[in-house]
Amino acid sequence: MTSYLRQKFQSLTVSDDAKQDELDSQNREELERTSIQTMKALVLKQDPSAKDVDDLMIRRFLRARDLDVDKASAMFLKYLKWRRESIPNGFISPSEIPNELAQNKLFVQGHDKAGRPIMLVFAARHKPASTTVEEIKRFVIYILEKICSRMPSGHEKFTTIADLQGWGYANSDIRGYLAALSILQDCYPERLGKLLIINAPYIFMTAWKMVYPFIDKNTKRRIVFVEDKKLRPTLLQDIDEDQLPDCVGGPLKLVPIQDC
């Protein structure tokens, strides 16, 4: 094949691939629109409170179950029941999570290149001995409600940087991790855009191996362990330099989650 024919063939192939991608995208959007209406009708029959839920939330649950309407509907109905029981007042008050807030371990600041708000967690500040699993659950709900309320228009996800510098066995909390994971995946699906884990010590992998089997496939593909030597360039792939928090060499000072 001559050089000219090779280039011509490659250009046609790229063009065909682009057209197929566009067609696939259009088909998926149409399928999502149809699935949203089908699911709304299905869940409304079983729980009238679903009438107050917007299409974007329905779509997140559908995407979490690969557009399987029956599975997404079951997940969503379970969520509605969970919300009534876990957040009866519609919000979690700081007075309900005093021990968690006192640990000063979670902050927000800046946005990534996709426009998603950035949350930072300092894992070594977590002291499981000074809290309970129930308070951890309330804290996770408080965090997620806060960060979701700060979403810019047109955005549904957030990015998290988890800094494990100084993490040790005294900070390990498998029950707490699994409780947080369950709430994130089952009640706030498709909210996590990316989780960047930095400064992870080798001993953390012992805890990670216990948690990993419970992470669903959609969440797994959004988790990145960042090599220490590649910390800054890796962060800059997703975050502009002027949006980096000061704890990773950027200009923005951290804001405690309760003050955002």
PDB file of C-alpha atoms in Angstrom:
ATOM      1  CA  MET A   1       0.000   0.000   0.000  1.00  0.00           C
ATOM      2  CA  THR A   2       1.419   3.364  -0.997  1.00  0.00           C
ATOM      3  CA  SER A   3       1.903   6.136   1.531  1.00  0.00           C
ATOM      4  CA  TYR A   4      -0.961   8.090  -0.059  1.00  0.00           C
ATOM      5  CA  LEU A   5      -3.348   5.133   0.103  1.00  0.00           C
ATOM      6  CA  ARG A   6      -2.299   4.362   3.681  1.00  0.00           C
ATOM      7  CA  GLN A   7      -3.040   7.945   4.780  1.00  0.00           C
ATOM      8  CA  LYS A   8      -6.326   7.896   2.874  1.00  0.00           C
ATOM      9  CA  PHE A   9      -7.350   4.617   4.496  1.00  0.00           C
ATOM     10  CA  GLN A  10      -6.434   5.898   7.982  1.00  0.00           C
ATOM     11  CA  SER A  11      -8.395   9.114   7.489  1.00  0.00           C
ATOM     12  CA  LEU A  12     -11.454   7.160   6.348  1.00  0.00           C
ATOM     13  CA  THR A  13     -11.117   4.795   9.303  1.00  0.00           C
ATOM     14  CA  VAL A  14     -10.885   7.694  11.782  1.00  0.00           C
ATOM     15  CA  SER A  15     -13.874   9.348  10.119  1.00  0.00           C
ATOM     16  CA  ASP A  16     -15.900   6.134  10.292  1.00  0.00           C
ATOM     17  CA  ASP A  17     -14.937   5.623  13.948  1.00  0.00           C
ATOM     18  CA  ALA A  18     -15.985   9.199  14.795  1.00  0.00           C
ATOM     19  CA  LYS A  19     -19.341   8.695  13.076  1.00  0.00           C
ATOM     20  CA  GLN A  20     -19.873   5.428  14.949  1.00  0.00           C
ATOM     21  CA  ASP A  21     -18.989   7.076  18.276  1.00  0.00           C
ATOM     22  CA  GLU A  22     -21.452   9.882  17.549  1.00  0.00           C
ATOM     23  CA  LEU A  23     -24.138   7.355  16.633  1.00  0.00           C
ATOM     24  CA  ASP A  24     -23.452   5.323  19.769  1.00  0.00           C
ATOM     25  CA  SER A  25     -23.686   8.501  21.862  1.00  0.00           C
ATOM     26  CA  GLN A  26     -26.987   9.478  20.258  1.00  0.00           C
ATOM     27  CA  ASN A  27     -28.378   5.991  20.769  1.00  0.00           C
ATOM     28  CA  ARG A  28     -27.312   5.976  24.408  1.00  0.00           C
ATOM     29  CA  GLU A  29     -28.866   9.390  25.034  1.00  0.00           C
ATOM     30  CA  GLU A  30     -32.131   8.215  23.519  1.00  0.00           C
ATOM     31  CA  LEU A  31     -32.003   5.024  25.570  1.00  0.00           C
ATOM     32  CA  GLU A  32     -31.358   7.048  28.724  1.00  0.00           C
ATOM     33  CA  ARG A  33     -34.298   9.369  28.031  1.00  0.00           C
ATOM     34  CA  THR A  34     -36.622   6.419  27.503  1.00  0.00           C
ATOM     35  CA  SER A  35     -35.270   4.597  30.569  1.00  0.00           C
ATOM     36  CA  ILE A  36     -35.718   7.668  32.768  1.00  0.00           C
ATOM     37  CA  GLN A  37     -39.404   7.951  31.890  1.00  0.00           C
ATOM     38  CA  THR A  38     -39.952   4.213  32.341  1.00  0.00           C
ATOM     39  CA  MET A  39     -38.213   4.198  35.705  1.00  0.00           C
ATOM     40  CA  LYS A  40     -40.053   7.278  36.974  1.00  0.00           C
ATOM     41  CA  ALA A  41     -43.411   5.664  36.207  1.00  0.00           C
ATOM     42  CA  LEU A  42     -42.279   2.444  37.888  1.00  0.00           C
ATOM     43  CA  VAL A  43     -41.041   3.960  41.136  1.00  0.00           C
ATOM     44  CA  LEU A  44     -43.962   6.411  41.420  1.00  0.00           C
ATOM     45  CA  LYS A  45     -46.360   3.488  41.655  1.00  0.00           C
ATOM     46  CA  GLN A  46     -44.474   2.209  44.696  1.00  0.00           C
ATOM     47  CA  ASP A  47     -43.383   5.442  46.372  1.00  0.00           C
ATOM     48  CA  PRO A  48     -45.292   8.697  45.681  1.00  0.00           C
ATOM     49  CA  SER A  49     -42.434  10.753  47.166  1.00  0.00           C
ATOM     50  CA  ALA A  50     -40.482  10.024  43.978  1.00  0.00           C
ATOM     51  CA  LYS A  51     -42.517  12.725  42.241  1.00  0.00           C
ATOM     52  CA  ASP A  52     -40.176  15.352  43.722  1.00  0.00           C
ATOM     53  CA  VAL A  53     -37.032  13.790  42.229  1.00  0.00           C
ATOM     54  CA  ASP A  54     -35.505  15.296  39.083  1.00  0.00           C
ATOM     55  CA  ASP A  55     -34.424  13.405  35.975  1.00  0.00           C
ATOM     56  CA  LEU A  56     -30.716  13.865  36.726  1.00  0.00           C
ATOM     57  CA  MET A  57     -31.013  11.855  39.938  1.00  0.00           C
ATOM     58  CA  ILE A  58     -32.955   9.126  38.174  1.00  0.00           C
ATOM     59  CA  ARG A  59     -30.270   9.064  35.487  1.00  0.00           C
ATOM     60  CA  ARG A  60     -27.490   8.655  38.066  1.00  0.00           C
ATOM     61  CA  PHE A  61     -29.163   5.578  39.515  1.00  0.00           C
ATOM     62  CA  LEU A  62     -29.721   4.189  36.022  1.00  0.00           C
ATOM     63  CA  ARG A  63     -26.088   4.692  35.089  1.00  0.00           C
ATOM     64  CA  ALA A  64     -25.002   3.021  38.311  1.00  0.00           C
ATOM     65  CA  ARG A  65     -26.897  -0.071  37.168  1.00  0.00           C
ATOM     66  CA  ASP A  66     -25.876   0.119  33.501  1.00  0.00           C
ATOM     67  CA  LEU A  67     -29.333   1.356  32.456  1.00  0.00           C
ATOM     68  CA  ASP A  68     -31.074  -1.727  33.842  1.00  0.00           C
ATOM     69  CA  VAL A  69     -34.437  -0.193  34.803  1.00  0.00           C
ATOM     70  CA  ASP A  70     -35.482  -2.937  37.217  1.00  0.00           C
ATOM     71  CA  LYS A  71     -32.178  -2.940  39.114  1.00  0.00           C
ATOM     72  CA  ALA A  72     -31.997   0.866  39.161  1.00  0.00           C
ATOM     73  CA  SER A  73     -35.594   1.132  40.374  1.00  0.00           C
ATOM     74  CA  ALA A  74     -34.970  -1.303  43.221  1.00  0.00           C
ATOM     75  CA  MET A  75     -31.826   0.633  44.168  1.00  0.00           C
ATOM     76  CA  PHE A  76     -33.676   3.949  44.052  1.00  0.00           C
ATOM     77  CA  LEU A  77     -36.644   2.766  46.142  1.00  0.00           C
ATOM     78  CA  LYS A  78     -34.203   1.454  48.747  1.00  0.00           C
ATOM     79  CA  TYR A  79     -32.493   4.861  48.701  1.00  0.00           C
ATOM     80  CA  LEU A  80     -35.767   6.731  49.309  1.00  0.00           C
ATOM     81  CA  LYS A  81     -36.506   4.535  52.327  1.00  0.00           C
ATOM     82  CA  TRP A  82     -32.934   4.961  53.592  1.00  0.00           C
ATOM     83  CA  ARG A  83     -33.138   8.736  53.274  1.00  0.00           C
ATOM     84  CA  ARG A  84     -36.357   8.980  55.283  1.00  0.00           C
ATOM     85  CA  GLU A  85     -34.812   6.907  58.051  1.00  0.00           C
ATOM     86  CA  SER A  86     -31.280   8.327  58.043  1.00  0.00           C
ATOM     87  CA  ILE A  87     -32.009  12.001  57.348  1.00  0.00           C
ATOM     88  CA  PRO A  88     -35.461  12.549  58.857  1.00  0.00           C
ATOM     89  CA  ASN A  89     -34.908  16.306  59.147  1.00  0.00           C
ATOM     90  CA  GLY A  90     -33.605  16.615  55.608  1.00  0.00           C
ATOM     91  CA  PHE A  91     -30.069  17.427  56.761  1.00  0.00           C
ATOM     92  CA  ILE A  92     -27.370  16.442  59.260  1.00  0.00           C
ATOM     93  CA  SER A  93     -26.558  19.103  61.841  1.00  0.00           C
ATOM     94  CA  PRO A  94     -22.947  19.720  62.968  1.00  0.00           C
ATOM     95  CA  SER A  95     -24.180  19.037  66.502  1.00  0.00           C
ATOM     96  CA  GLU A  96     -24.782  15.414  65.432  1.00  0.00           C
ATOM     97  CA  ILE A  97     -21.135  14.867  64.420  1.00  0.00           C
ATOM     98  CA  PRO A  98     -18.979  16.711  66.999  1.00  0.00           C
ATOM     99  CA  ASN A  99     -16.233  14.076  67.228  1.00  0.00           C
ATOM    100  CA  GLU A 100     -15.848  13.812  63.473  1.00  0.00           C
ATOM    101  CA  LEU A 101     -15.635  17.575  62.951  1.00  0.00           C
ATOM    102  CA  ALA A 102     -13.138  17.897  65.815  1.00  0.00           C
ATOM    103  CA  GLN A 103     -10.682  15.704  63.907  1.00  0.00           C
ATOM    104  CA  ASN A 104     -10.344  18.464  61.289  1.00  0.00           C
ATOM    105  CA  LYS A 105      -9.732  15.965  58.514  1.00  0.00           C
ATOM    106  CA  LEU A 106     -11.870  17.066  55.583  1.00  0.00           C
ATOM    107  CA  PHE A 107     -11.675  20.207  53.463  1.00  0.00           C
ATOM    108  CA  VAL A 108     -12.825  21.621  50.142  1.00  0.00           C
ATOM    109  CA  GLN A 109     -11.143  24.003  47.735  1.00  0.00           C
ATOM    110  CA  GLY A 110     -11.024  24.709  44.022  1.00  0.00           C
ATOM    111  CA  HIS A 111     -12.316  22.874  40.963  1.00  0.00           C
ATOM    112  CA  ASP A 112     -10.686  20.416  38.590  1.00  0.00           C
ATOM    113  CA  LYS A 113     -10.423  20.918  34.827  1.00  0.00           C
ATOM    114  CA  ALA A 114     -13.861  19.372  34.354  1.00  0.00           C
ATOM    115  CA  GLY A 115     -15.359  21.956  36.714  1.00  0.00           C
ATOM    116  CA  ARG A 116     -15.890  19.475  39.548  1.00  0.00           C
ATOM    117  CA  PRO A 117     -15.373  20.699  43.147  1.00  0.00           C
ATOM    118  CA  ILE A 118     -12.339  19.257  44.924  1.00  0.00           C
ATOM    119  CA  MET A 119     -12.510  17.649  48.351  1.00  0.00           C
ATOM    120  CA  LEU A 120      -9.446  16.779  50.434  1.00  0.00           C
ATOM    121  CA  VAL A 121      -9.239  14.111  53.106  1.00  0.00           C
ATOM    122  CA  PHE A 122      -6.357  13.726  55.554  1.00  0.00           C
ATOM    123  CA  ALA A 123      -6.645  10.052  56.472  1.00  0.00           C
ATOM    124  CA  ALA A 124      -4.078  10.143  59.286  1.00  0.00           C
ATOM    125  CA  ARG A 125      -6.342  12.505  61.239  1.00  0.00           C
ATOM    126  CA  HIS A 126      -9.082   9.909  61.444  1.00  0.00           C
ATOM    127  CA  LYS A 127      -9.199   8.481  64.972  1.00  0.00           C
ATOM    128  CA  PRO A 128     -11.642   5.569  65.099  1.00  0.00           C
ATOM    129  CA  ALA A 129     -11.167   5.237  68.847  1.00  0.00           C
ATOM    130  CA  SER A 130     -12.730   8.665  69.399  1.00  0.00           C
ATOM    131  CA  THR A 131     -15.857   8.146  67.331  1.00  0.00           C
ATOM    132  CA  THR A 132     -18.474   5.523  66.420  1.00  0.00           C
ATOM    133  CA  VAL A 133     -19.587   3.908  63.185  1.00  0.00           C
ATOM    134  CA  GLU A 134     -22.976   5.618  63.505  1.00  0.00           C
ATOM    135  CA  GLU A 135     -21.343   9.044  63.799  1.00  0.00           C
ATOM    136  CA  ILE A 136     -19.089   8.227  60.850  1.00  0.00           C
ATOM    137  CA  LYS A 137     -22.195   7.431  58.787  1.00  0.00           C
ATOM    138  CA  ARG A 138     -23.764  10.761  59.736  1.00  0.00           C
ATOM    139  CA  PHE A 139     -20.502  12.522  58.895  1.00  0.00           C
ATOM    140  CA  VAL A 140     -20.354  10.907  55.455  1.00  0.00           C
ATOM    141  CA  ILE A 141     -23.923  12.010  54.757  1.00  0.00           C
ATOM    142  CA  TYR A 142     -23.073  15.519  55.967  1.00  0.00           C
ATOM    143  CA  ILE A 143     -20.037  15.636  53.648  1.00  0.00           C
ATOM    144  CA  LEU A 144     -21.866  14.361  50.593  1.00  0.00           C
ATOM    145  CA  GLU A 145     -24.827  16.665  51.101  1.00  0.00           C
ATOM    146  CA  LYS A 146     -22.445  19.614  51.467  1.00  0.00           C
ATOM    147  CA  ILE A 147     -20.321  18.845  48.422  1.00  0.00           C
ATOM    148  CA  CYS A 148     -23.337  18.044  46.238  1.00  0.00           C
ATOM    149  CA  SER A 149     -24.954  21.343  47.198  1.00  0.00           C
ATOM    150  CA  ARG A 150     -21.837  23.152  45.917  1.00  0.00           C
ATOM    151  CA  MET A 151     -21.961  21.605  42.458  1.00  0.00           C
ATOM    152  CA  PRO A 152     -21.699  24.240  39.720  1.00  0.00           C
ATOM    153  CA  SER A 153     -24.571  24.284  37.257  1.00  0.00           C
ATOM    154  CA  GLY A 154     -24.291  21.432  34.780  1.00  0.00           C
ATOM    155  CA  HIS A 155     -22.091  19.278  37.021  1.00  0.00           C
ATOM    156  CA  GLU A 156     -22.952  16.221  39.079  1.00  0.00           C
ATOM    157  CA  LYS A 157     -19.598  14.852  40.251  1.00  0.00           C
ATOM    158  CA  PHE A 158     -16.770  15.823  42.603  1.00  0.00           C
ATOM    159  CA  THR A 159     -13.080  14.963  42.776  1.00  0.00           C
ATOM    160  CA  THR A 160     -11.403  13.810  45.981  1.00  0.00           C
ATOM    161  CA  ILE A 161      -7.748  13.887  46.970  1.00  0.00           C
ATOM    162  CA  ALA A 162      -7.084  11.459  49.812  1.00  0.00           C
ATOM    163  CA  ASP A 163      -3.759  12.221  51.510  1.00  0.00           C
ATOM    164  CA  LEU A 164      -2.474   9.203  53.450  1.00  0.00           C
ATOM    165  CA  GLN A 165       0.727  10.829  54.711  1.00  0.00           C
ATOM    166  CA  GLY A 166       1.349   9.496  58.226  1.00  0.00           C
ATOM    167  CA  TRP A 167      -1.420   6.892  58.063  1.00  0.00           C
ATOM    168  CA  GLY A 168      -0.895   3.975  60.446  1.00  0.00           C
ATOM    169  CA  TYR A 169      -2.780   1.134  62.049  1.00  0.00           C
ATOM    170  CA  ALA A 170      -4.228   3.505  64.660  1.00  0.00           C
ATOM    171  CA  ASN A 171      -6.064   5.194  61.782  1.00  0.00           C
ATOM    172  CA  SER A 172      -7.283   1.990  60.177  1.00  0.00           C
ATOM    173  CA  ASP A 173     -11.055   1.612  60.360  1.00  0.00           C
ATOM    174  CA  ILE A 174     -12.409  -1.121  58.096  1.00  0.00           C
ATOM    175  CA  ARG A 175     -15.950  -0.859  59.473  1.00  0.00           C
ATOM    176  CA  GLY A 176     -15.903   2.891  58.953  1.00  0.00           C
ATOM    177  CA  TYR A 177     -14.480   2.589  55.432  1.00  0.00           C
ATOM    178  CA  LEU A 178     -17.107   0.034  54.419  1.00  0.00           C
ATOM    179  CA  ALA A 179     -19.909   2.124  55.917  1.00  0.00           C
ATOM    180  CA  ALA A 180     -18.730   5.183  53.983  1.00  0.00           C
ATOM    181  CA  LEU A 181     -18.342   3.162  50.790  1.00  0.00           C
ATOM    182  CA  SER A 182     -21.848   1.741  51.087  1.00  0.00           C
ATOM    183  CA  ILE A 183     -23.403   5.186  51.486  1.00  0.00           C
ATOM    184  CA  LEU A 184     -21.422   6.608  48.558  1.00  0.00           C
ATOM    185  CA  GLN A 185     -22.198   3.769  46.170  1.00  0.00           C
ATOM    186  CA  ASP A 186     -25.774   2.962  47.175  1.00  0.00           C
ATOM    187  CA  CYS A 187     -27.164   6.390  48.041  1.00  0.00           C
ATOM    188  CA  TYR A 188     -25.035   8.862  46.059  1.00  0.00           C
ATOM    189  CA  PRO A 189     -24.219   6.894  42.891  1.00  0.00           C
ATOM    190  CA  GLU A 190     -22.364   8.557  40.061  1.00  0.00           C
ATOM    191  CA  ARG A 191     -21.285  11.443  42.283  1.00  0.00           C
ATOM    192  CA  LEU A 192     -17.603  10.516  42.565  1.00  0.00           C
ATOM    193  CA  GLY A 193     -15.740  11.731  39.499  1.00  0.00           C
ATOM    194  CA  LYS A 194     -12.240  10.702  40.580  1.00  0.00           C
ATOM    195  CA  LEU A 195     -10.420   9.668  43.749  1.00  0.00           C
ATOM    196  CA  LEU A 196      -6.701  10.465  43.787  1.00  0.00           C
ATOM    197  CA  ILE A 197      -4.902   8.632  46.591  1.00  0.00           C
ATOM    198  CA  ILE A 198      -1.576  10.264  47.428  1.00  0.00           C
ATOM    199  CA  ASN A 199       1.281   9.534  49.861  1.00  0.00           C
ATOM    200  CA  ALA A 200      -0.003   6.025  50.520  1.00  0.00           C
ATOM    201  CA  PRO A 201       2.308   4.041  52.830  1.00  0.00           C
ATOM    202  CA  TYR A 202       2.891   0.384  52.083  1.00  0.00           C
ATOM    203  CA  ILE A 203       1.061  -0.744  55.226  1.00  0.00           C
ATOM    204  CA  PHE A 204      -2.131   0.860  53.920  1.00  0.00           C
ATOM    205  CA  MET A 205      -2.411  -1.914  51.362  1.00  0.00           C
ATOM    206  CA  THR A 206      -3.367  -4.317  54.153  1.00  0.00           C
ATOM    207  CA  ALA A 207      -6.516  -2.315  54.785  1.00  0.00           C
ATOM    208  CA  TRP A 208      -7.039  -1.672  51.078  1.00  0.00           C
ATOM    209  CA  LYS A 209      -7.108  -5.393  50.279  1.00  0.00           C
ATOM    210  CA  MET A 210      -9.958  -5.818  52.761  1.00  0.00           C
ATOM    211  CA  VAL A 211     -12.004  -2.963  51.305  1.00  0.00           C
ATOM    212  CA  TYR A 212     -11.307  -3.464  47.595  1.00  0.00           C
ATOM    213  CA  PRO A 213     -13.666  -6.441  47.022  1.00  0.00           C
ATOM    214  CA  PHE A 214     -16.615  -4.259  48.123  1.00  0.00           C
ATOM    215  CA  ILE A 215     -15.900  -1.495  45.588  1.00  0.00           C
ATOM    216  CA  ASP A 216     -18.148  -1.707  42.530  1.00  0.00           C
ATOM    217  CA  LYS A 217     -16.703  -1.614  39.032  1.00  0.00           C
ATOM    218  CA  ASN A 218     -17.873   1.944  38.293  1.00  0.00           C
ATOM    219  CA  THR A 219     -16.109   3.226  41.414  1.00  0.00           C
ATOM    220  CA  LYS A 220     -12.941   1.169  40.858  1.00  0.00           C
ATOM    221  CA  ARG A 221     -12.220   2.771  37.497  1.00  0.00           C
ATOM    222  CA  ARG A 222     -12.269   6.231  39.116  1.00  0.00           C
ATOM    223  CA  ILE A 223      -9.616   5.457  41.734  1.00  0.00           C
ATOM    224  CA  VAL A 224      -5.988   6.361  41.052  1.00  0.00           C
ATOM    225  CA  PHE A 225      -3.006   5.662  43.309  1.00  0.00           C
ATOM    226  CA  VAL A 226      -0.534   8.453  42.601  1.00  0.00           C
ATOM    227  CA  GLU A 227       3.178   7.669  42.699  1.00  0.00           C
ATOM    228  CA  ASP A 228       5.095   9.966  45.059  1.00  0.00           C
ATOM    229  CA  LYS A 229       7.609  10.923  42.353  1.00  0.00           C
ATOM    230  CA  LYS A 230       4.810  11.821  39.940  1.00  0.00           C
ATOM    231  CA  LEU A 231       2.546  13.626  42.390  1.00  0.00           C
ATOM    232  CA  ARG A 232       2.552  17.109  40.900  1.00  0.00           C
ATOM    233  CA  PRO A 233       2.415  16.154  37.187  1.00  0.00           C
ATOM    234  CA  THR A 234      -0.344  13.636  37.908  1.00  0.00           C
ATOM    235  CA  LEU A 235      -2.439  16.212  39.766  1.00  0.00           C
ATOM    236  CA  LEU A 236      -1.873  18.731  36.983  1.00  0.00           C
ATOM    237  CA  GLN A 237      -3.400  16.317  34.497  1.00  0.00           C
ATOM    238  CA  ASP A 238      -6.755  16.878  36.181  1.00  0.00           C
ATOM    239  CA  ILE A 239      -6.347  20.184  38.029  1.00  0.00           C
ATOM    240  CA  ASP A 240      -5.050  23.533  36.806  1.00  0.00           C
ATOM    241  CA  GLU A 241      -2.142  24.891  38.849  1.00  0.00           C
ATOM    242  CA  ASP A 242      -4.124  27.901  40.095  1.00  0.00           C
ATOM    243  CA  GLN A 243      -6.768  25.504  41.482  1.00  0.00           C
ATOM    244  CA  LEU A 244      -4.374  23.309  43.458  1.00  0.00           C
ATOM    245  CA  PRO A 245      -4.763  23.413  47.257  1.00  0.00           C
ATOM    246  CA  ASP A 246      -1.800  24.693  49.242  1.00  0.00           C
ATOM    247  CA  CYS A 247      -1.181  21.293  50.826  1.00  0.00           C
ATOM    248  CA  VAL A 248      -0.026  19.989  47.434  1.00  0.00           C
ATOM    249  CA  GLY A 249       1.915  23.090  46.392  1.00  0.00           C
ATOM    250  CA  GLY A 250      -0.950  25.189  45.038  1.00  0.00           C
ATOM    251  CA  PRO A 251      -2.095  28.707  45.975  1.00  0.00           C
ATOM    252  CA  LEU A 252      -5.518  27.928  47.468  1.00  0.00           C
ATOM    253  CA  LYS A 253      -5.963  27.685  51.218  1.00  0.00           C
ATOM    254  CA  LEU A 254      -8.094  24.840  52.484  1.00  0.00           C
ATOM    255  CA  VAL A 255     -11.611  25.462  53.759  1.00  0.00           C
ATOM    256  CA  PRO A 256     -13.027  23.096  56.404  1.00  0.00           C
ATOM    257  CA  ILE A 257     -16.093  21.261  55.145  1.00  0.00           C
ATOM    258  CA  GLN A 258     -18.273  22.825  57.859  1.00  0.00           C
ATOM    259  CA  ASP A 259     -17.327  26.334  56.688  1.00  0.00           C
ATOM    260  CA  CYS A 260     -18.007  25.887  53.005  1.00  0.00           C
TER     261      CYS A 260
END
